[in-house]
């Protein structure tokens, strides 16, 4: 089976491809999609749905899109749907983390969670899968693996940040890993 994964994020692509070994993932460039796909929804699920609907409408392909957000309890769910551009449109990972740590510095509550929503358009139907990983934010960046907020997020029950984990370790417990496993389970039922 071939599916288009509506992302330009090479880190996401690598994580998901490692889990979907039986499926050939096509990148946006493989279908000659070079424009920025709109992400204007006010929800994580809305953005995932918007992205895959854009591909289905404009490129007539089956595939899936995801959107992920980090929600920090003490910051009323920030950065949430704005996680990638929290500190500005240039989507600087360092600037995003620094802004988050600055805002969180006056709070004792460090609880946070990552949410990933995957929207799949396949054979004219849409299916949505969600994965959540609870954890906490730490003030010192640790690790050089992963991407985004991984160096400051420790999942519950662990003493390592996502950025200190191997791809396989992270996939077992992460928000994206959980959502992708739900996607895999659904696709396996189609066989």
PDB file of C-alpha atoms in Angstrom:
ATOM      1  CA  UNK A   1       0.000   0.000   0.000  1.00  0.00           C
ATOM      2  CA  UNK A   2       1.155   3.536  -0.789  1.00  0.00           C
ATOM      3  CA  UNK A   3       0.048   6.524   1.257  1.00  0.00           C
ATOM      4  CA  UNK A   4       1.069  10.157   1.104  1.00  0.00           C
ATOM      5  CA  UNK A   5       2.178  11.599   4.443  1.00  0.00           C
ATOM      6  CA  UNK A   6       1.334  15.303   4.338  1.00  0.00           C
ATOM      7  CA  UNK A   7       4.445  16.667   6.008  1.00  0.00           C
ATOM      8  CA  UNK A   8       7.624  18.476   5.117  1.00  0.00           C
ATOM      9  CA  UNK A   9       9.100  17.653   8.521  1.00  0.00           C
ATOM     10  CA  UNK A  10      11.856  15.103   7.889  1.00  0.00           C
ATOM     11  CA  UNK A  11      11.980  14.154  11.590  1.00  0.00           C
ATOM     12  CA  UNK A  12       8.280  13.267  11.645  1.00  0.00           C
ATOM     13  CA  UNK A  13       8.681  11.352   8.402  1.00  0.00           C
ATOM     14  CA  UNK A  14      11.563   9.315   9.840  1.00  0.00           C
ATOM     15  CA  UNK A  15       9.633   8.500  13.048  1.00  0.00           C
ATOM     16  CA  UNK A  16       6.487   7.428  11.207  1.00  0.00           C
ATOM     17  CA  UNK A  17       8.266   5.495   8.446  1.00  0.00           C
ATOM     18  CA  UNK A  18      10.094   3.444  11.087  1.00  0.00           C
ATOM     19  CA  UNK A  19       6.728   2.309  12.447  1.00  0.00           C
ATOM     20  CA  UNK A  20       4.962   1.801   9.098  1.00  0.00           C
ATOM     21  CA  UNK A  21       7.412  -0.651   7.595  1.00  0.00           C
ATOM     22  CA  UNK A  22       4.758  -2.426   5.481  1.00  0.00           C
ATOM     23  CA  UNK A  23       3.512   0.776   3.858  1.00  0.00           C
ATOM     24  CA  UNK A  24       5.331   2.859   1.295  1.00  0.00           C
ATOM     25  CA  UNK A  25       5.156   6.453   2.462  1.00  0.00           C
ATOM     26  CA  UNK A  26       5.265   9.128  -0.178  1.00  0.00           C
ATOM     27  CA  UNK A  27       6.491  12.600   0.684  1.00  0.00           C
ATOM     28  CA  UNK A  28       4.798  15.747  -0.547  1.00  0.00           C
ATOM     29  CA  UNK A  29       7.566  16.234  -3.094  1.00  0.00           C
ATOM     30  CA  UNK A  30       6.803  12.758  -4.488  1.00  0.00           C
ATOM     31  CA  UNK A  31       3.414  14.070  -5.662  1.00  0.00           C
ATOM     32  CA  UNK A  32       4.858  17.433  -6.741  1.00  0.00           C
ATOM     33  CA  UNK A  33       3.245  19.304  -3.860  1.00  0.00           C
ATOM     34  CA  UNK A  34       5.574  22.199  -3.133  1.00  0.00           C
ATOM     35  CA  UNK A  35       3.169  24.778  -1.727  1.00  0.00           C
ATOM     36  CA  UNK A  36       2.595  25.363   1.977  1.00  0.00           C
ATOM     37  CA  UNK A  37      -0.518  23.469   2.992  1.00  0.00           C
ATOM     38  CA  UNK A  38      -2.816  25.676   5.088  1.00  0.00           C
ATOM     39  CA  UNK A  39      -2.944  25.107   8.847  1.00  0.00           C
ATOM     40  CA  UNK A  40      -5.431  27.708   9.988  1.00  0.00           C
ATOM     41  CA  UNK A  41      -7.663  25.691  12.303  1.00  0.00           C
ATOM     42  CA  UNK A  42      -7.936  26.558  15.981  1.00  0.00           C
ATOM     43  CA  UNK A  43      -7.594  22.887  16.975  1.00  0.00           C
ATOM     44  CA  UNK A  44      -4.968  20.205  16.510  1.00  0.00           C
ATOM     45  CA  UNK A  45      -7.528  17.824  14.996  1.00  0.00           C
ATOM     46  CA  UNK A  46      -8.781  20.587  12.718  1.00  0.00           C
ATOM     47  CA  UNK A  47      -5.295  21.203  11.330  1.00  0.00           C
ATOM     48  CA  UNK A  48      -4.705  17.507  10.607  1.00  0.00           C
ATOM     49  CA  UNK A  49      -8.060  17.271   8.829  1.00  0.00           C
ATOM     50  CA  UNK A  50      -7.470  20.514   6.926  1.00  0.00           C
ATOM     51  CA  UNK A  51      -4.084  19.323   5.645  1.00  0.00           C
ATOM     52  CA  UNK A  52      -5.247  15.921   4.381  1.00  0.00           C
ATOM     53  CA  UNK A  53      -8.430  17.360   2.879  1.00  0.00           C
ATOM     54  CA  UNK A  54      -6.258  19.836   0.973  1.00  0.00           C
ATOM     55  CA  UNK A  55      -4.241  16.970  -0.514  1.00  0.00           C
ATOM     56  CA  UNK A  56      -7.288  14.874  -1.326  1.00  0.00           C
ATOM     57  CA  UNK A  57      -9.038  17.799  -2.995  1.00  0.00           C
ATOM     58  CA  UNK A  58      -6.059  19.196  -4.907  1.00  0.00           C
ATOM     59  CA  UNK A  59      -4.007  16.067  -5.650  1.00  0.00           C
ATOM     60  CA  UNK A  60      -6.606  13.265  -5.624  1.00  0.00           C
ATOM     61  CA  UNK A  61      -4.463  11.005  -3.400  1.00  0.00           C
ATOM     62  CA  UNK A  62      -5.063   8.780  -0.385  1.00  0.00           C
ATOM     63  CA  UNK A  63      -2.949   9.641   2.586  1.00  0.00           C
ATOM     64  CA  UNK A  64      -2.765  11.087   6.046  1.00  0.00           C
ATOM     65  CA  UNK A  65      -1.699  14.197   7.882  1.00  0.00           C
ATOM     66  CA  UNK A  66      -0.897  14.792  11.480  1.00  0.00           C
ATOM     67  CA  UNK A  67      -0.740  17.748  13.765  1.00  0.00           C
ATOM     68  CA  UNK A  68       0.864  17.805  17.163  1.00  0.00           C
ATOM     69  CA  UNK A  69       0.721  20.205  20.039  1.00  0.00           C
ATOM     70  CA  UNK A  70       2.295  20.536  23.452  1.00  0.00           C
ATOM     71  CA  UNK A  71      -0.181  21.612  26.126  1.00  0.00           C
ATOM     72  CA  UNK A  72       1.218  22.968  29.392  1.00  0.00           C
ATOM     73  CA  UNK A  73      -1.280  22.929  32.249  1.00  0.00           C
ATOM     74  CA  UNK A  74      -0.011  26.036  34.080  1.00  0.00           C
ATOM     75  CA  UNK A  75      -0.121  28.018  30.830  1.00  0.00           C
ATOM     76  CA  UNK A  76      -3.776  27.155  30.147  1.00  0.00           C
ATOM     77  CA  UNK A  77      -2.830  24.711  27.391  1.00  0.00           C
ATOM     78  CA  UNK A  78      -0.234  26.868  25.646  1.00  0.00           C
ATOM     79  CA  UNK A  79       1.401  26.549  23.231  1.00  0.00           C
ATOM     80  CA  UNK A  80      -1.177  24.012  21.943  1.00  0.00           C
ATOM     81  CA  UNK A  81      -2.128  24.442  18.302  1.00  0.00           C
ATOM     82  CA  UNK A  82       0.587  27.120  17.999  1.00  0.00           C
ATOM     83  CA  UNK A  83       3.414  24.840  19.194  1.00  0.00           C
ATOM     84  CA  UNK A  84       5.483  25.012  15.987  1.00  0.00           C
ATOM     85  CA  UNK A  85       5.289  28.813  15.762  1.00  0.00           C
ATOM     86  CA  UNK A  86       4.961  29.711  19.447  1.00  0.00           C
ATOM     87  CA  UNK A  87       7.784  32.272  19.315  1.00  0.00           C
ATOM     88  CA  UNK A  88       7.053  33.418  15.759  1.00  0.00           C
ATOM     89  CA  UNK A  89       6.448  32.375  12.185  1.00  0.00           C
ATOM     90  CA  UNK A  90      10.075  31.328  11.599  1.00  0.00           C
ATOM     91  CA  UNK A  91       9.313  28.180  13.664  1.00  0.00           C
ATOM     92  CA  UNK A  92      12.568  28.309  15.649  1.00  0.00           C
ATOM     93  CA  UNK A  93      12.786  25.327  17.994  1.00  0.00           C
ATOM     94  CA  UNK A  94      15.198  27.122  20.343  1.00  0.00           C
ATOM     95  CA  UNK A  95      13.074  30.286  20.458  1.00  0.00           C
ATOM     96  CA  UNK A  96       9.923  28.207  21.093  1.00  0.00           C
ATOM     97  CA  UNK A  97      11.550  26.341  23.989  1.00  0.00           C
ATOM     98  CA  UNK A  98      13.025  29.521  25.465  1.00  0.00           C
ATOM     99  CA  UNK A  99       9.668  31.318  25.382  1.00  0.00           C
ATOM    100  CA  UNK A 100       7.934  28.341  26.978  1.00  0.00           C
ATOM    101  CA  UNK A 101      10.555  28.070  29.733  1.00  0.00           C
ATOM    102  CA  UNK A 102      10.388  31.812  30.365  1.00  0.00           C
ATOM    103  CA  UNK A 103       6.592  31.777  30.730  1.00  0.00           C
ATOM    104  CA  UNK A 104       6.687  28.635  32.872  1.00  0.00           C
ATOM    105  CA  UNK A 105       9.443  29.935  35.193  1.00  0.00           C
ATOM    106  CA  UNK A 106       6.935  31.637  37.507  1.00  0.00           C
ATOM    107  CA  UNK A 107       4.874  28.454  37.946  1.00  0.00           C
ATOM    108  CA  UNK A 108       5.487  25.419  40.148  1.00  0.00           C
ATOM    109  CA  UNK A 109       3.166  23.204  38.104  1.00  0.00           C
ATOM    110  CA  UNK A 110       5.218  21.679  35.279  1.00  0.00           C
ATOM    111  CA  UNK A 111       2.586  19.193  34.023  1.00  0.00           C
ATOM    112  CA  UNK A 112       2.343  18.968  30.260  1.00  0.00           C
ATOM    113  CA  UNK A 113       1.126  16.652  27.557  1.00  0.00           C
ATOM    114  CA  UNK A 114       1.747  16.118  23.895  1.00  0.00           C
ATOM    115  CA  UNK A 115      -1.225  15.402  21.627  1.00  0.00           C
ATOM    116  CA  UNK A 116      -0.997  14.066  18.083  1.00  0.00           C
ATOM    117  CA  UNK A 117      -3.995  13.716  15.813  1.00  0.00           C
ATOM    118  CA  UNK A 118      -3.726  11.798  12.553  1.00  0.00           C
ATOM    119  CA  UNK A 119      -6.394  12.250   9.886  1.00  0.00           C
ATOM    120  CA  UNK A 120      -6.492   9.559   7.204  1.00  0.00           C
ATOM    121  CA  UNK A 121      -8.371   9.929   3.919  1.00  0.00           C
ATOM    122  CA  UNK A 122      -8.651   6.519   2.286  1.00  0.00           C
ATOM    123  CA  UNK A 123     -11.072   5.294  -0.373  1.00  0.00           C
ATOM    124  CA  UNK A 124     -13.322   8.309   0.039  1.00  0.00           C
ATOM    125  CA  UNK A 125     -13.619   8.004   3.826  1.00  0.00           C
ATOM    126  CA  UNK A 126     -11.979   9.901   6.649  1.00  0.00           C
ATOM    127  CA  UNK A 127     -10.708   8.368   9.885  1.00  0.00           C
ATOM    128  CA  UNK A 128      -9.127  10.190  12.823  1.00  0.00           C
ATOM    129  CA  UNK A 129      -6.698   8.765  15.403  1.00  0.00           C
ATOM    130  CA  UNK A 130      -5.379  10.454  18.542  1.00  0.00           C
ATOM    131  CA  UNK A 131      -2.388   9.816  20.774  1.00  0.00           C
ATOM    132  CA  UNK A 132      -1.599  11.533  24.073  1.00  0.00           C
ATOM    133  CA  UNK A 133       1.544  11.395  26.191  1.00  0.00           C
ATOM    134  CA  UNK A 134       1.445  12.921  29.680  1.00  0.00           C
ATOM    135  CA  UNK A 135       4.587  14.240  31.304  1.00  0.00           C
ATOM    136  CA  UNK A 136       6.334  17.338  32.601  1.00  0.00           C
ATOM    137  CA  UNK A 137       8.565  20.163  31.447  1.00  0.00           C
ATOM    138  CA  UNK A 138      12.093  20.504  32.803  1.00  0.00           C
ATOM    139  CA  UNK A 139      14.111  23.735  32.738  1.00  0.00           C
ATOM    140  CA  UNK A 140      17.379  22.289  31.443  1.00  0.00           C
ATOM    141  CA  UNK A 141      17.523  20.976  27.896  1.00  0.00           C
ATOM    142  CA  UNK A 142      18.795  17.401  27.841  1.00  0.00           C
ATOM    143  CA  UNK A 143      19.605  15.148  24.908  1.00  0.00           C
ATOM    144  CA  UNK A 144      20.320  15.650  21.228  1.00  0.00           C
ATOM    145  CA  UNK A 145      17.860  13.254  19.623  1.00  0.00           C
ATOM    146  CA  UNK A 146      14.303  14.045  18.628  1.00  0.00           C
ATOM    147  CA  UNK A 147      13.068  17.494  17.667  1.00  0.00           C
ATOM    148  CA  UNK A 148      10.815  20.314  18.793  1.00  0.00           C
ATOM    149  CA  UNK A 149      10.242  20.379  22.537  1.00  0.00           C
ATOM    150  CA  UNK A 150      11.758  16.897  23.055  1.00  0.00           C
ATOM    151  CA  UNK A 151      14.805  18.177  25.047  1.00  0.00           C
ATOM    152  CA  UNK A 152      12.581  19.656  27.788  1.00  0.00           C
ATOM    153  CA  UNK A 153       9.796  17.033  27.990  1.00  0.00           C
ATOM    154  CA  UNK A 154       9.982  13.983  30.274  1.00  0.00           C
ATOM    155  CA  UNK A 155       7.105  11.496  29.892  1.00  0.00           C
ATOM    156  CA  UNK A 156       5.474  10.199  33.076  1.00  0.00           C
ATOM    157  CA  UNK A 157       7.234   7.146  34.498  1.00  0.00           C
ATOM    158  CA  UNK A 158      10.602   7.995  32.922  1.00  0.00           C
ATOM    159  CA  UNK A 159      13.673   9.955  33.918  1.00  0.00           C
ATOM    160  CA  UNK A 160      14.832  10.725  30.371  1.00  0.00           C
ATOM    161  CA  UNK A 161      13.611  13.401  28.001  1.00  0.00           C
ATOM    162  CA  UNK A 162      12.343  12.395  24.574  1.00  0.00           C
ATOM    163  CA  UNK A 163      15.600  13.850  23.217  1.00  0.00           C
ATOM    164  CA  UNK A 164      17.590  11.324  25.286  1.00  0.00           C
ATOM    165  CA  UNK A 165      15.637   8.335  23.957  1.00  0.00           C
ATOM    166  CA  UNK A 166      16.271   6.284  20.858  1.00  0.00           C
ATOM    167  CA  UNK A 167      13.709   6.458  18.068  1.00  0.00           C
ATOM    168  CA  UNK A 168      12.407   3.037  19.132  1.00  0.00           C
ATOM    169  CA  UNK A 169      12.109   3.988  22.831  1.00  0.00           C
ATOM    170  CA  UNK A 170      10.274   7.188  21.994  1.00  0.00           C
ATOM    171  CA  UNK A 171       7.910   5.443  19.548  1.00  0.00           C
ATOM    172  CA  UNK A 172       6.796   3.009  22.268  1.00  0.00           C
ATOM    173  CA  UNK A 173       5.414   5.748  24.525  1.00  0.00           C
ATOM    174  CA  UNK A 174       5.064   8.960  22.531  1.00  0.00           C
ATOM    175  CA  UNK A 175       1.901  10.721  21.442  1.00  0.00           C
ATOM    176  CA  UNK A 176       2.817  10.179  17.793  1.00  0.00           C
ATOM    177  CA  UNK A 177       3.674   6.526  18.422  1.00  0.00           C
ATOM    178  CA  UNK A 178       0.271   5.942  20.021  1.00  0.00           C
ATOM    179  CA  UNK A 179      -1.593   7.636  17.170  1.00  0.00           C
ATOM    180  CA  UNK A 180       0.438   5.774  14.523  1.00  0.00           C
ATOM    181  CA  UNK A 181      -0.251   2.423  16.234  1.00  0.00           C
ATOM    182  CA  UNK A 182      -3.986   3.190  16.041  1.00  0.00           C
ATOM    183  CA  UNK A 183      -3.533   3.994  12.343  1.00  0.00           C
ATOM    184  CA  UNK A 184      -1.615   0.731  11.799  1.00  0.00           C
ATOM    185  CA  UNK A 185      -4.279  -1.260  13.641  1.00  0.00           C
ATOM    186  CA  UNK A 186      -6.953   0.262  11.402  1.00  0.00           C
ATOM    187  CA  UNK A 187      -4.983  -0.388   8.192  1.00  0.00           C
ATOM    188  CA  UNK A 188      -4.295  -4.000   9.251  1.00  0.00           C
ATOM    189  CA  UNK A 189      -8.044  -4.607   9.562  1.00  0.00           C
ATOM    190  CA  UNK A 190      -8.432  -3.724   5.871  1.00  0.00           C
ATOM    191  CA  UNK A 191      -6.316  -6.688   4.715  1.00  0.00           C
TER     192      UNK A 191
END
